[in-house]
PDB file of C-alpha atoms in Angstrom:
ATOM      1  CA  MET A   1       8.838  -8.797   0.093  1.00 91.00           C
ATOM      2  CA  PHE A   2       9.997  -6.900  -3.003  1.00 93.00           C
ATOM      3  CA  THR A   3      12.262  -9.686  -4.200  1.00 93.00           C
ATOM      4  CA  GLU A   4      12.222 -12.066  -7.127  1.00 94.00           C
ATOM      5  CA  GLU A   5      10.958 -14.776  -4.783  1.00 96.00           C
ATOM      6  CA  TYR A   6       7.855 -12.852  -3.646  1.00 95.00           C
ATOM      7  CA  PHE A   7       6.338  -9.784  -5.337  1.00 95.00           C
ATOM      8  CA  GLY A   8       9.093  -8.628  -7.658  1.00 95.00           C
ATOM      9  CA  GLY A   9      11.031  -5.440  -7.326  1.00 95.00           C
ATOM     10  CA  ASN A  10      11.190  -1.916  -8.597  1.00 95.00           C
ATOM     11  CA  GLY A  11      10.117  -1.061 -12.126  1.00 92.00           C
ATOM     12  CA  GLN A  12      12.878  -1.058 -14.702  1.00 84.00           C
ATOM     13  CA  GLY A  13      13.316   0.011 -18.280  1.00 71.00           C
ATOM     14  CA  GLU A  14      10.629   1.830 -20.218  1.00 60.00           C
ATOM     15  CA  GLY A  15       8.814   4.624 -18.516  1.00 52.00           C
ATOM     16  CA  LEU A  16      11.347   5.392 -15.788  1.00 48.00           C
ATOM     17  CA  ASP A  17      11.535   9.013 -16.873  1.00 50.00           C
ATOM     18  CA  ASN A  18       7.833   9.324 -16.205  1.00 54.00           C
ATOM     19  CA  LYS A  19       7.600   9.762 -12.406  1.00 53.00           C
ATOM     20  CA  LYS A  20       3.926   8.875 -12.285  1.00 58.00           C
ATOM     21  CA  LYS A  21       4.079   5.610 -14.182  1.00 75.00           C
ATOM     22  CA  GLY A  22       7.491   4.149 -13.425  1.00 83.00           C
ATOM     23  CA  GLY A  23       9.005   1.200 -15.193  1.00 91.00           C
ATOM     24  CA  CYS A  24       7.806  -2.352 -15.717  1.00 94.00           C
ATOM     25  CA  VAL A  25       8.479  -4.945 -13.006  1.00 95.00           C
ATOM     26  CA  LYS A  26      10.941  -7.379 -14.603  1.00 94.00           C
ATOM     27  CA  ASP A  27      11.370 -10.041 -11.899  1.00 95.00           C
ATOM     28  CA  GLY A  28       9.284 -12.201  -9.608  1.00 95.00           C
ATOM     29  CA  PRO A  29       6.023 -14.051 -10.192  1.00 96.00           C
ATOM     30  CA  PHE A  30       4.248 -10.892 -11.420  1.00 94.00           C
ATOM     31  CA  ALA A  31       6.843  -9.899 -14.028  1.00 94.00           C
ATOM     32  CA  LYS A  32       4.518 -11.008 -16.813  1.00 93.00           C
ATOM     33  CA  TRP A  33       1.401  -9.619 -15.117  1.00 92.00           C
ATOM     34  CA  ARG A  34      -0.499  -7.502 -17.616  1.00 93.00           C
ATOM     35  CA  PRO A  35      -3.271  -5.403 -16.099  1.00 93.00           C
ATOM     36  CA  HIS A  36      -5.894  -4.531 -18.703  1.00 90.00           C
ATOM     37  CA  TYR A  37      -7.589  -1.641 -16.975  1.00 89.00           C
ATOM     38  CA  PRO A  38      -7.747   1.183 -17.919  1.00 89.00           C
ATOM     39  CA  VAL A  39      -5.539   0.096 -20.851  1.00 89.00           C
ATOM     40  CA  PRO A  40      -3.352  -2.997 -21.334  1.00 91.00           C
ATOM     41  CA  ASP A  41       0.024  -2.357 -19.730  1.00 92.00           C
ATOM     42  CA  CYS A  42       2.692  -3.968 -17.551  1.00 94.00           C
ATOM     43  CA  LEU A  43       2.828  -3.897 -13.748  1.00 95.00           C
ATOM     44  CA  ARG A  44       4.589  -0.599 -13.007  1.00 94.00           C
ATOM     45  CA  ARG A  45       6.467   0.536  -9.909  1.00 94.00           C
ATOM     46  CA  ARG A  46       8.779   3.422  -9.096  1.00 93.00           C
ATOM     47  CA  PHE A  47      10.173   3.233  -5.573  1.00 94.00           C
ATOM     48  CA  ASP A  48      10.399   6.641  -3.933  1.00 92.00           C
ATOM     49  CA  SER A  49      14.069   6.295  -2.934  1.00 90.00           C
ATOM     50  CA  GLY A  50      15.559   4.950  -6.134  1.00 87.00           C
ATOM     51  CA  ASN A  51      16.167   1.230  -5.703  1.00 88.00           C
ATOM     52  CA  CYS A  52      14.512   1.090  -2.288  1.00 89.00           C
ATOM     53  CA  ILE A  53      11.456   2.388  -0.473  1.00 92.00           C
ATOM     54  CA  ALA A  54      11.814   4.953   2.297  1.00 90.00           C
ATOM     55  CA  ALA A  55      10.902   3.693   5.771  1.00 88.00           C
ATOM     56  CA  PHE A  56       7.272   3.165   6.705  1.00 87.00           C
ATOM     57  CA  HIS A  57       5.902   3.899  10.155  1.00 87.00           C
ATOM     58  CA  SER A  58       7.300   1.807  12.985  1.00 88.00           C
ATOM     59  CA  PRO A  59       5.121  -0.625  14.965  1.00 90.00           C
ATOM     60  CA  GLU A  60       5.438   1.819  17.872  1.00 92.00           C
ATOM     61  CA  ALA A  61       4.066   4.684  15.768  1.00 89.00           C
ATOM     62  CA  ILE A  62       1.141   2.531  14.635  1.00 91.00           C
ATOM     63  CA  GLN A  63       0.434   1.537  18.243  1.00 92.00           C
ATOM     64  CA  GLU A  64       0.441   5.209  19.222  1.00 90.00           C
ATOM     65  CA  LEU A  65      -2.025   5.925  16.399  1.00 89.00           C
ATOM     66  CA  ILE A  66      -4.314   3.208  17.789  1.00 91.00           C
ATOM     67  CA  THR A  67      -4.112   4.296  21.422  1.00 90.00           C
ATOM     68  CA  THR A  68      -4.153   8.114  21.180  1.00 89.00           C
ATOM     69  CA  ASN A  69      -6.853   8.877  18.605  1.00 85.00           C
ATOM     70  CA  ASP A  70     -10.171   8.428  20.383  1.00 87.00           C
ATOM     71  CA  SER A  71     -12.475   9.715  17.655  1.00 88.00           C
ATOM     72  CA  PHE A  72     -12.865   7.900  14.362  1.00 88.00           C
ATOM     73  CA  SER A  73     -12.411  11.203  12.553  1.00 90.00           C
ATOM     74  CA  ALA A  74      -8.988  11.812  14.150  1.00 89.00           C
ATOM     75  CA  PHE A  75      -7.949   8.198  13.603  1.00 90.00           C
ATOM     76  CA  ALA A  76      -9.056   8.185   9.950  1.00 90.00           C
ATOM     77  CA  GLN A  77      -7.455  11.544   9.188  1.00 90.00           C
ATOM     78  CA  TYR A  78      -4.095  10.500  10.623  1.00 87.00           C
ATOM     79  CA  MET A  79      -4.249   7.033   9.037  1.00 89.00           C
ATOM     80  CA  GLU A  80      -5.180   8.324   5.593  1.00 87.00           C
ATOM     81  CA  GLY A  81      -2.642  11.135   5.577  1.00 78.00           C
ATOM     82  CA  SER A  82       0.291   9.135   6.858  1.00 82.00           C
ATOM     83  CA  SER A  83       0.370   5.357   7.198  1.00 86.00           C
ATOM     84  CA  HIS A  84      -2.006   4.533   4.350  1.00 92.00           C
ATOM     85  CA  GLY A  85      -0.722   7.004   1.773  1.00 91.00           C
ATOM     86  CA  ARG A  86       2.922   6.414   2.690  1.00 92.00           C
ATOM     87  CA  VAL A  87       2.844   2.866   1.270  1.00 93.00           C
ATOM     88  CA  HIS A  88       1.113   3.902  -1.960  1.00 94.00           C
ATOM     89  CA  ASN A  89       3.647   6.690  -2.509  1.00 93.00           C
ATOM     90  CA  GLY A  90       6.603   4.549  -1.462  1.00 94.00           C
ATOM     91  CA  VAL A  91       5.871   1.789  -3.995  1.00 95.00           C
ATOM     92  CA  GLY A  92       4.973   4.316  -6.662  1.00 94.00           C
ATOM     93  CA  GLY A  93       4.014   3.459 -10.214  1.00 93.00           C
ATOM     94  CA  GLY A  94       0.502   2.093 -10.434  1.00 93.00           C
ATOM     95  CA  MET A  95       0.125   2.233  -6.642  1.00 94.00           C
ATOM     96  CA  CYS A  96      -0.017   6.049  -6.960  1.00 92.00           C
ATOM     97  CA  SER A  97      -3.067   5.964  -9.187  1.00 92.00           C
ATOM     98  CA  MET A  98      -6.736   5.165  -8.913  1.00 93.00           C
ATOM     99  CA  TYR A  99      -5.825   1.834 -10.529  1.00 94.00           C
ATOM    100  CA  SER A 100      -3.645   0.773  -7.593  1.00 95.00           C
ATOM    101  CA  THR A 101      -5.565  -2.505  -7.393  1.00 95.00           C
ATOM    102  CA  ASN A 102      -3.609  -3.573 -10.498  1.00 95.00           C
ATOM    103  CA  ASP A 103      -0.604  -4.205  -8.227  1.00 96.00           C
ATOM    104  CA  PRO A 104      -0.982  -7.374  -6.098  1.00 96.00           C
ATOM    105  CA  ILE A 105       0.816  -5.618  -3.222  1.00 96.00           C
ATOM    106  CA  PHE A 106      -2.291  -3.421  -2.890  1.00 96.00           C
ATOM    107  CA  PHE A 107      -4.216  -6.276  -1.275  1.00 97.00           C
ATOM    108  CA  LEU A 108      -1.553  -6.973   1.369  1.00 96.00           C
ATOM    109  CA  HIS A 109      -1.368  -3.282   2.159  1.00 95.00           C
ATOM    110  CA  HIS A 110      -5.125  -2.928   2.559  1.00 96.00           C
ATOM    111  CA  ALA A 111      -5.359  -6.085   4.652  1.00 96.00           C
ATOM    112  CA  MET A 112      -2.918  -4.391   7.042  1.00 94.00           C
ATOM    113  CA  ILE A 113      -4.974  -1.185   7.016  1.00 94.00           C
ATOM    114  CA  ASP A 114      -8.059  -3.266   7.896  1.00 94.00           C
ATOM    115  CA  ARG A 115      -6.115  -4.943  10.708  1.00 94.00           C
ATOM    116  CA  ILE A 116      -5.082  -1.596  12.173  1.00 92.00           C
ATOM    117  CA  TRP A 117      -8.669  -0.364  12.003  1.00 91.00           C
ATOM    118  CA  TRP A 118      -9.827  -3.556  13.751  1.00 92.00           C
ATOM    119  CA  GLN A 119      -7.218  -2.972  16.484  1.00 92.00           C
ATOM    120  CA  TRP A 120      -8.472   0.607  16.899  1.00 92.00           C
ATOM    121  CA  GLN A 121     -12.078  -0.641  17.196  1.00 91.00           C
ATOM    122  CA  LYS A 122     -11.079  -3.387  19.622  1.00 90.00           C
ATOM    123  CA  ALA A 123      -9.356  -0.827  21.856  1.00 90.00           C
ATOM    124  CA  ARG A 124     -12.676   1.060  22.007  1.00 85.00           C
ATOM    125  CA  SER A 125     -15.395  -1.512  22.489  1.00 75.00           C
ATOM    126  CA  GLY A 126     -18.121   1.053  21.779  1.00 69.00           C
ATOM    127  CA  HIS A 127     -16.840   1.455  18.201  1.00 61.00           C
ATOM    128  CA  ALA A 128     -16.673  -2.225  17.280  1.00 59.00           C
ATOM    129  CA  LYS A 129     -19.664  -3.740  15.530  1.00 62.00           C
ATOM    130  CA  SER A 130     -20.475  -7.322  16.301  1.00 61.00           C
ATOM    131  CA  CYS A 131     -22.236  -9.675  13.918  1.00 61.00           C
TER     132      CYS A 131
END
């Protein structure tokens, strides 16, 4: 996913000494992406393990999250503190800020979070809202 063919890779060049911002993405279709909010800048990333991102939670761990947390409060607390935040911190750069929507990967990540929440609701029919 973080290749030149898809979303581009780790930030490079300017800003790498700044852990919060990271460097500019130099490859892939978003290499020339210039977010304008809060100020004009490049798309920035700083992977948490140098040139790669540390492992996310396994499908088995996500399934356990879905099946063992019966209350929404427990589910949300675990999800927010682990699976959700882990991706933001792993990608780094702009994904670690309140402007994380500047990175196109944000939308894939949050679609997955929505899917997991839907699976949790589906496993507990009393929690799912129907239209």
